[in-house]
Coordinates of C-alpha atoms in Angstrom, one line a residue:
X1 CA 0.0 0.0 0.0
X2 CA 1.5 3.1 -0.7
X3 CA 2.2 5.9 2.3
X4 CA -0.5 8.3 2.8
X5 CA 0.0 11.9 2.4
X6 CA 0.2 12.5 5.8
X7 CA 3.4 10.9 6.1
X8 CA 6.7 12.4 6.1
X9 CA 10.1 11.7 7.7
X10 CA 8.8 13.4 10.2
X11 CA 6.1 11.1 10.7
X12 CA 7.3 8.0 10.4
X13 CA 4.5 6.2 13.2
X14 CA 3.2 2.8 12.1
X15 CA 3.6 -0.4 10.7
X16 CA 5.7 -0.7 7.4
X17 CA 6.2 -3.8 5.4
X18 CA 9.4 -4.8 2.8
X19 CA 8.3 -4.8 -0.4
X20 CA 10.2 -7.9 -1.8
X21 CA 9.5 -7.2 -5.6
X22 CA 10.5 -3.4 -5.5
X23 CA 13.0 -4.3 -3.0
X24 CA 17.1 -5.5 -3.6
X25 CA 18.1 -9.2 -2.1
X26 CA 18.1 -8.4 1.2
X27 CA 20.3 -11.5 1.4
X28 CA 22.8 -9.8 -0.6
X29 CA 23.6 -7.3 2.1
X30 CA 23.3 -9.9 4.9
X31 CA 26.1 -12.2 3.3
X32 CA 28.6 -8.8 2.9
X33 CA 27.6 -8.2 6.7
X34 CA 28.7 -11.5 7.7
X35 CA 25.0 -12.9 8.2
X36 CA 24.9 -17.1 8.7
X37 CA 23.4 -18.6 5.4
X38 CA 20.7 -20.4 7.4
X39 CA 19.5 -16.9 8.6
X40 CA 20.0 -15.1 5.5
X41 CA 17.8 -17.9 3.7
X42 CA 15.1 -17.8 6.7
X43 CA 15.0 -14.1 6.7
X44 CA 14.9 -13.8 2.6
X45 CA 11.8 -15.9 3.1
X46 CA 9.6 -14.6 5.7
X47 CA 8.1 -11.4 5.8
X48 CA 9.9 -8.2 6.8
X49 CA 7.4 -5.7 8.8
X50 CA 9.3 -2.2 10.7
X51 CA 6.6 -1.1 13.6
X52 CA 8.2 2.4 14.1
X53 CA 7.3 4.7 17.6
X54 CA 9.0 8.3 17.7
X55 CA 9.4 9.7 21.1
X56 CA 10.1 13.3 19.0
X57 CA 10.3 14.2 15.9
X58 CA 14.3 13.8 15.8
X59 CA 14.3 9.7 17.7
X60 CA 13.1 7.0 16.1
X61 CA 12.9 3.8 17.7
X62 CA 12.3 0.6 15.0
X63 CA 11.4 -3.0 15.8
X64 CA 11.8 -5.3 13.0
X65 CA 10.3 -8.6 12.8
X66 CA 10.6 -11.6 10.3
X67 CA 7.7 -13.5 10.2
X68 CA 7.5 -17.5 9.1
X69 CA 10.9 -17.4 10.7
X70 CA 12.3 -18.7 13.8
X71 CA 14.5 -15.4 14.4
X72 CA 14.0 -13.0 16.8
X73 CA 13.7 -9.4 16.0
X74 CA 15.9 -6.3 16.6
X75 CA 15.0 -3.2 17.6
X76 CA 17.3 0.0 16.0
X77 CA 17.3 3.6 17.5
X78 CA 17.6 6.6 15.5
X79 CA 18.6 9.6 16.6
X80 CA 19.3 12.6 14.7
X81 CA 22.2 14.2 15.7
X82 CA 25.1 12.7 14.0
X83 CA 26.7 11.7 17.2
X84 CA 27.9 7.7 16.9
X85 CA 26.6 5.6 19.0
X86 CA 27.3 1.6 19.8
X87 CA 25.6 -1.2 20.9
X88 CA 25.2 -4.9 20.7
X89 CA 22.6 -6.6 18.1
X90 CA 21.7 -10.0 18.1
X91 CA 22.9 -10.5 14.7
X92 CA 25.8 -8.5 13.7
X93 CA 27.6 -8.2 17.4
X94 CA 28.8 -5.1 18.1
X95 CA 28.0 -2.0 16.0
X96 CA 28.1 1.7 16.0
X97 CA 26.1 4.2 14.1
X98 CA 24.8 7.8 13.3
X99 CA 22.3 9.3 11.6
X100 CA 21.2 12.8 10.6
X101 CA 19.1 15.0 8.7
X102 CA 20.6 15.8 4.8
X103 CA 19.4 18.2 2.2
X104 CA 18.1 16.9 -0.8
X105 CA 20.9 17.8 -2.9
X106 CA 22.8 16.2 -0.7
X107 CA 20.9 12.8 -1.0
X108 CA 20.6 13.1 -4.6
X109 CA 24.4 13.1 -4.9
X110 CA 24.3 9.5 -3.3
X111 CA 21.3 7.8 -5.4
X112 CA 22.5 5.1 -7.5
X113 CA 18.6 5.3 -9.0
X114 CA 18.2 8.1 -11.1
X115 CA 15.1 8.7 -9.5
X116 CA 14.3 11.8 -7.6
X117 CA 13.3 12.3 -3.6
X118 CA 9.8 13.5 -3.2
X119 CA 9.9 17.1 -0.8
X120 CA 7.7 16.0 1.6
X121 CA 9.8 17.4 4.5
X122 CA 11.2 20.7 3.9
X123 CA 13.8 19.6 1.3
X124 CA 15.4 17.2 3.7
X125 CA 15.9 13.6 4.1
X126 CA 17.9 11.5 6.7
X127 CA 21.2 9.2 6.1
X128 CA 21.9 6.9 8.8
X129 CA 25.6 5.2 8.4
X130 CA 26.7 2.5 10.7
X131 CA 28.7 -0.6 10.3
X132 CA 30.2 -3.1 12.8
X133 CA 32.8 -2.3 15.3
X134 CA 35.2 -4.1 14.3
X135 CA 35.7 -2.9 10.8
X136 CA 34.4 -5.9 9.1
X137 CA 31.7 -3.9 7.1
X138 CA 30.3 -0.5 6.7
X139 CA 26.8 0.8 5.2
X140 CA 25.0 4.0 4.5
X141 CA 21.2 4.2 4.1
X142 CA 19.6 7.2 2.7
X143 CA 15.7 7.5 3.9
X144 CA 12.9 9.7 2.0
X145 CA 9.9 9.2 -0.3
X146 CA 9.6 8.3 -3.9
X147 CA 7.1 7.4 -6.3
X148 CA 7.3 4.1 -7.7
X149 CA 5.5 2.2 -10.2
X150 CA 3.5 5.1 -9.8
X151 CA 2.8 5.1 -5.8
X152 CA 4.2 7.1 -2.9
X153 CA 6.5 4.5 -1.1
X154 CA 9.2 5.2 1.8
X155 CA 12.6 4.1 0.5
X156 CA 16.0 3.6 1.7
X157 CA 18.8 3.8 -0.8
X158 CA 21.5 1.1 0.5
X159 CA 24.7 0.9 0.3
X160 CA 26.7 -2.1 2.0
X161 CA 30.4 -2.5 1.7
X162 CA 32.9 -5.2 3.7
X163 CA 36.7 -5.3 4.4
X164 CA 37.2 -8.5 1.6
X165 CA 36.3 -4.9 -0.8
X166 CA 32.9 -6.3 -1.8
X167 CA 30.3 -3.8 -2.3
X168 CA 26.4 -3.8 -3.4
X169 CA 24.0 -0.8 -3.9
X170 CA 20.5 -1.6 -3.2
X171 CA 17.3 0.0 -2.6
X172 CA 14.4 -1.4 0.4
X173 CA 11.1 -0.3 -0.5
X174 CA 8.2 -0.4 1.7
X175 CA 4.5 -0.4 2.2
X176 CA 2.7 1.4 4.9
X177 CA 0.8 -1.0 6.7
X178 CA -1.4 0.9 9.6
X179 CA -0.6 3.4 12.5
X180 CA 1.1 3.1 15.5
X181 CA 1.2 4.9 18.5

């Protein structure tokens, strides 16, 4: 379903679901991040849903969960002052991270797409970068809306690169679902 008007960056509330056919091999980016084949298989074939609360409108706190799969979920926090931050996740071990608000030029310059960013929040978008601790691999996601096949849809423009120098450019799509709190 594609987002409603009504949300923005900004406004992130609700229940968002990966679009698989719109989407890049989200396996792909699990093998360069050191992912187990048995979870990258289990995870490429359940469904991927983000439930996303927002304390303010610069904190973002997102739970994913992998249905028809026997992995627990992870929940990611967001904030958006480009300060780094670490902490443990259950699948990639130790990681840092930071994420801030970009202008649109800015995210332009780093779409692999050639499609543009919709101005739905005051000619900005947010780029969240992290990668583990350790080195082993790095990513940057930039966030933001676009119209696809001809619907508004919240994208993240991926890109996912490891120590061995392997590197893949992706893009997640996905569908709002409902609200949340």
């Amino acid at each position: 379903m594609s987002a409603p008007p009504s949300k923005t960056l900004a406004d992130l509330r609700g229940r968002w679901k990966l679009n698989k056919s719109l989407s890049a091999d989200v396996a792909s980016i699990l093998a360069l991040q050191g992912t187990s084949k048995l979870v990258r298989n289990a995870i490429g074939s359940a469904s991927v849903t983000l439930t996303i609360s927002q304390p303010n409108g610069n904190e973002y706190s997102i739970k994913q969960t992998a249905t028809a799969a026997a992995i627990s979920g992870t929940t990611e926090q967001y904030i958006l002052d480009n300060e780094w931050r670490t902490n443990k996740d259950p699948f990639f071990g130790e990681v840092k991270g930071r994420s801030r608000w970009i202008g649109l030029d800015e995210g332009n310059a780093m779409e692999d797409f050639n499609e543009s960013w919709e101005d739905s929040d005051g000619g900005r978008l947010i780029v969240a970068e992290g990668g583990s601790t350790d080195g082993q691999w790095e990513a940057t996601r930039v966030w933001g809306f676009k119209e696809l096949d001809g619907e508004r849809r919240w994208t993240q423009s991926v890109h996912v690169w490891n120590r061995e120098g392997e590197d893949f450019r992706g893009r997640m799509v996905y569908d709002f679902d409902s609200e949340g709190n």
